[in-house]
Amino acid sequence: MKNIRFKILMSLTLLVLCLGACKDKEYAIPTALDKLQNDLIKRSLGPNIVGGTIEFAYAAAILPEKGKLSSMTVEASIAGATGTYLDNRFFNTSSSGADVGTAVGDPSVTTGKSTSVTYTGNFSAATLRYFYKIPEEARGKTVTFTFTAKSSNGETISYQSGPHEIRNQDMVLDLVAKDGTECYLSIADMKMYDAAFATANPGKIDLIYLYRAPANVTYLHSLVAPTADASYKPTFTMPAGLSNRTKIVKAFTVRDQQLSRIQYGVFVDDVDLRTKDFADAPDFAINVKAEGGVWVQTADGVYNAYVYINTVTNTASVKEMKISIKRLKIK
Amino acid sequence: MKRILLIQLILVLLVVVSCKKDYPMDDDGLLITKRADCYVSNFELLGADFQTVRTKAATIDTTAQTINVEVLFGTDLKNLYPQFTLVVDAVLDPKIVGKVDFSDLSKPKEWTVVSGNRKVRKTYKVFLTVKQ
């Protein structure tokens, strides 16, 4: 009898649980807080590199009957380089998908570490974009940001972001290597040079860009070290004195987003450059292709770099390659 | 009480039976089957960028147990990744665990294919030539 009672009780409990679980909760529009509110997202992805930009979108809002926004300020722990600004516009998306900006006040004013926009219109909600140009002083350090919004009723609210680590690597975009002229690449300088410079500074030349189209084999766009076997430098007269045996490892799917600026979410970070294995690496990379690249270690072992190939051109009159480089000093 | 004991006994027997191995396994946890077939059906060779370095399909001679591959001019022969496709249940010895140095073209690399029953072993030689 006791057992039956227990079973009945358990069944009832289950039934109640089931009914409770099936109850529909009607959606209700949340009631907005009557205080000044804010929120932040970081828009830029990937390693933070000196000379690059960290981008945020900072939003603040207050109930219209309580007041309006009066200013937004961003304070960085390390002052941004020239080009740091807080956009004075918020954006809507038009029916065609384009961003349409609406100014909330005059362009931002940067004083030392602080960048601010003063609202001149009647806005109770807006999202402004902040672009922090990473300065040389921040290399290898961390940087934090304090976003602050003020409203006309005297309220102030802040949002902290960071610490954000600034990498040690350097980056250069869109160098143009030209077969026969500016075909000498210096990793230390991150520049292309011509034969006259190479002759005067043979120790600086790490790679030579060549375009050849021999009859029997595929050579096309190639990057070779000065020490590469003569067969890998066909019909090329190298200036005297070039002797760097640069180590080269071909790569194909490393489409770093910061170098390529295309859709792939791949980033070459300091740790990738530092830990890349160059044991038994050759001193030539024949037939490299657009969206491919080469990992490079300079002959003196001072730099590891990744050279991404943005585009290649081989028309009747133009044989060239556009490259972008990430480089890390490891010694 | 007796009935419960009987049920428990049946359960234990079921567990023991279900754990019984039907086939023996090798050291890698792979099934040793009854298949005696032993050959390479396809061969691929990738460069450091994990792209093929072949100029054309490899020629596999299952009688002579040789694989002939022509690679592109400018291939880095010290850092290549061979990939074998074998007949069902067969395994390769030694295993390929990383890049392989093919730079000494006079000494072809050798791999042994072991059949599914692990009783037939055939050693293949891989000959590389560089397109010139």
PDB file of N, CA and C in Angstrom, chain A residues 216-219 231-232 249-252 277 279-280 282 284 286, chain B residues 48-51 72-79 99 101 131-132:
ATOM      1  N   ASN A 216      61.103  24.010 -71.056  1.00  0.00           N
ATOM      2  CA  ASN A 216      60.769  22.661 -70.577  1.00  0.00           C
ATOM      3  C   ASN A 216      60.225  22.584 -69.161  1.00  0.00           C
ATOM      4  N   VAL A 217      60.562  23.563 -68.352  1.00  0.00           N
ATOM      5  CA  VAL A 217      60.174  23.477 -66.943  1.00  0.00           C
ATOM      6  C   VAL A 217      59.347  24.693 -66.539  1.00  0.00           C
ATOM      7  N   THR A 218      58.677  24.569 -65.384  1.00  0.00           N
ATOM      8  CA  THR A 218      57.875  25.673 -64.873  1.00  0.00           C
ATOM      9  C   THR A 218      58.715  26.458 -63.875  1.00  0.00           C
ATOM     10  N   TYR A 219      58.998  27.695 -64.196  1.00  0.00           N
ATOM     11  CA  TYR A 219      59.797  28.546 -63.317  1.00  0.00           C
ATOM     12  C   TYR A 219      58.965  29.765 -62.899  1.00  0.00           C
ATOM     13  N   SER A 231      71.313  27.090 -61.546  1.00  0.00           N
ATOM     14  CA  SER A 231      70.161  26.600 -62.327  1.00  0.00           C
ATOM     15  C   SER A 231      68.852  27.236 -61.863  1.00  0.00           C
ATOM     16  N   TYR A 232      68.854  27.755 -60.619  1.00  0.00           N
ATOM     17  CA  TYR A 232      67.646  28.420 -60.121  1.00  0.00           C
ATOM     18  C   TYR A 232      67.671  29.928 -60.384  1.00  0.00           C
ATOM     19  N   VAL A 249      61.090  28.666 -47.005  1.00  0.00           N
ATOM     20  CA  VAL A 249      60.130  27.556 -46.952  1.00  0.00           C
ATOM     21  C   VAL A 249      58.844  28.019 -47.635  1.00  0.00           C
ATOM     22  N   LYS A 250      58.459  27.298 -48.659  1.00  0.00           N
ATOM     23  CA  LYS A 250      57.227  27.684 -49.381  1.00  0.00           C
ATOM     24  C   LYS A 250      55.983  27.444 -48.532  1.00  0.00           C
ATOM     25  N   ALA A 251      54.993  28.285 -48.732  1.00  0.00           N
ATOM     26  CA  ALA A 251      53.700  28.115 -48.044  1.00  0.00           C
ATOM     27  C   ALA A 251      52.608  28.401 -49.058  1.00  0.00           C
ATOM     28  N   PHE A 252      51.487  27.765 -48.860  1.00  0.00           N
ATOM     29  CA  PHE A 252      50.417  28.058 -49.824  1.00  0.00           C
ATOM     30  C   PHE A 252      49.112  28.505 -49.188  1.00  0.00           C
ATOM     31  N   ASP A 277      60.140  26.368 -38.138  1.00  0.00           N
ATOM     32  CA  ASP A 277      61.304  25.498 -38.253  1.00  0.00           C
ATOM     33  C   ASP A 277      61.957  25.687 -39.631  1.00  0.00           C
ATOM     34  N   ALA A 279      65.003  24.192 -40.289  1.00  0.00           N
ATOM     35  CA  ALA A 279      66.014  23.144 -40.453  1.00  0.00           C
ATOM     36  C   ALA A 279      65.894  22.550 -41.862  1.00  0.00           C
ATOM     37  N   ASP A 280      67.006  22.394 -42.523  1.00  0.00           N
ATOM     38  CA  ASP A 280      67.062  21.824 -43.890  1.00  0.00           C
ATOM     39  C   ASP A 280      66.304  22.648 -44.923  1.00  0.00           C
ATOM     40  N   PRO A 282      65.661  25.085 -47.957  1.00  0.00           N
ATOM     41  CA  PRO A 282      66.466  25.421 -49.141  1.00  0.00           C
ATOM     42  C   PRO A 282      66.646  26.942 -49.280  1.00  0.00           C
ATOM     43  N   PHE A 284      65.827  28.559 -52.172  1.00  0.00           N
ATOM     44  CA  PHE A 284      65.085  28.929 -53.389  1.00  0.00           C
ATOM     45  C   PHE A 284      63.613  28.545 -53.247  1.00  0.00           C
ATOM     46  N   ILE A 286      60.802  28.166 -56.207  1.00  0.00           N
ATOM     47  CA  ILE A 286      60.518  28.300 -57.638  1.00  0.00           C
ATOM     48  C   ILE A 286      59.010  28.217 -57.870  1.00  0.00           C
TER      49      ILE A 286
ATOM     50  N   ALA B  48      56.736  21.300 -49.128  1.00  0.00           N
ATOM     51  CA  ALA B  48      56.635  21.958 -47.827  1.00  0.00           C
ATOM     52  C   ALA B  48      55.356  22.788 -47.707  1.00  0.00           C
ATOM     53  N   ASP B  49      54.825  23.202 -48.852  1.00  0.00           N
ATOM     54  CA  ASP B  49      53.581  23.983 -48.833  1.00  0.00           C
ATOM     55  C   ASP B  49      52.344  23.082 -48.947  1.00  0.00           C
ATOM     56  N   PHE B  50      52.568  21.788 -48.843  1.00  0.00           N
ATOM     57  CA  PHE B  50      51.495  20.781 -48.886  1.00  0.00           C
ATOM     58  C   PHE B  50      50.737  20.789 -50.215  1.00  0.00           C
ATOM     59  N   GLN B  51      51.437  21.197 -51.261  1.00  0.00           N
ATOM     60  CA  GLN B  51      50.899  21.102 -52.617  1.00  0.00           C
ATOM     61  C   GLN B  51      51.674  20.011 -53.346  1.00  0.00           C
ATOM     62  N   LEU B  72      58.495  18.383 -60.014  1.00  0.00           N
ATOM     63  CA  LEU B  72      58.690  19.670 -60.684  1.00  0.00           C
ATOM     64  C   LEU B  72      60.117  20.187 -60.520  1.00  0.00           C
ATOM     65  N   PHE B  73      60.577  20.925 -61.495  1.00  0.00           N
ATOM     66  CA  PHE B  73      61.857  21.617 -61.385  1.00  0.00           C
ATOM     67  C   PHE B  73      61.787  22.570 -60.184  1.00  0.00           C
ATOM     68  N   GLY B  74      62.827  22.569 -59.377  1.00  0.00           N
ATOM     69  CA  GLY B  74      62.838  23.461 -58.223  1.00  0.00           C
ATOM     70  C   GLY B  74      62.176  22.878 -56.994  1.00  0.00           C
ATOM     71  N   THR B  75      61.883  21.583 -57.022  1.00  0.00           N
ATOM     72  CA  THR B  75      61.297  20.951 -55.830  1.00  0.00           C
ATOM     73  C   THR B  75      62.347  20.827 -54.728  1.00  0.00           C
ATOM     74  N   ASP B  76      61.964  21.171 -53.519  1.00  0.00           N
ATOM     75  CA  ASP B  76      62.851  21.026 -52.358  1.00  0.00           C
ATOM     76  C   ASP B  76      62.826  19.565 -51.936  1.00  0.00           C
ATOM     77  N   LEU B  77      63.820  18.813 -52.392  1.00  0.00           N
ATOM     78  CA  LEU B  77      63.793  17.352 -52.210  1.00  0.00           C
ATOM     79  C   LEU B  77      64.004  16.915 -50.765  1.00  0.00           C
ATOM     80  N   LYS B  78      64.514  17.830 -49.933  1.00  0.00           N
ATOM     81  CA  LYS B  78      64.781  17.444 -48.532  1.00  0.00           C
ATOM     82  C   LYS B  78      63.531  17.479 -47.667  1.00  0.00           C
ATOM     83  N   ASN B  79      62.514  18.137 -48.149  1.00  0.00           N
ATOM     84  CA  ASN B  79      61.328  18.330 -47.301  1.00  0.00           C
ATOM     85  C   ASN B  79      60.066  17.922 -48.057  1.00  0.00           C
ATOM     86  N   LYS B  99      58.148  14.860 -42.582  1.00  0.00           N
ATOM     87  CA  LYS B  99      58.785  15.044 -43.895  1.00  0.00           C
ATOM     88  C   LYS B  99      59.889  14.017 -44.103  1.00  0.00           C
ATOM     89  N   ASP B 101      63.409  13.034 -46.504  1.00  0.00           N
ATOM     90  CA  ASP B 101      64.489  13.574 -47.333  1.00  0.00           C
ATOM     91  C   ASP B 101      64.709  12.659 -48.538  1.00  0.00           C
ATOM     92  N   LYS B 131      62.161  17.007 -63.104  1.00  0.00           N
ATOM     93  CA  LYS B 131      61.968  17.455 -64.494  1.00  0.00           C
ATOM     94  C   LYS B 131      63.020  18.512 -64.842  1.00  0.00           C
ATOM     95  N   GLN B 132      63.696  18.320 -65.933  1.00  0.00           N
ATOM     96  CA  GLN B 132      64.743  19.278 -66.345  1.00  0.00           C
ATOM     97  C   GLN B 132      64.401  19.881 -67.696  1.00  0.00           C
TER      98      GLN B 132
END
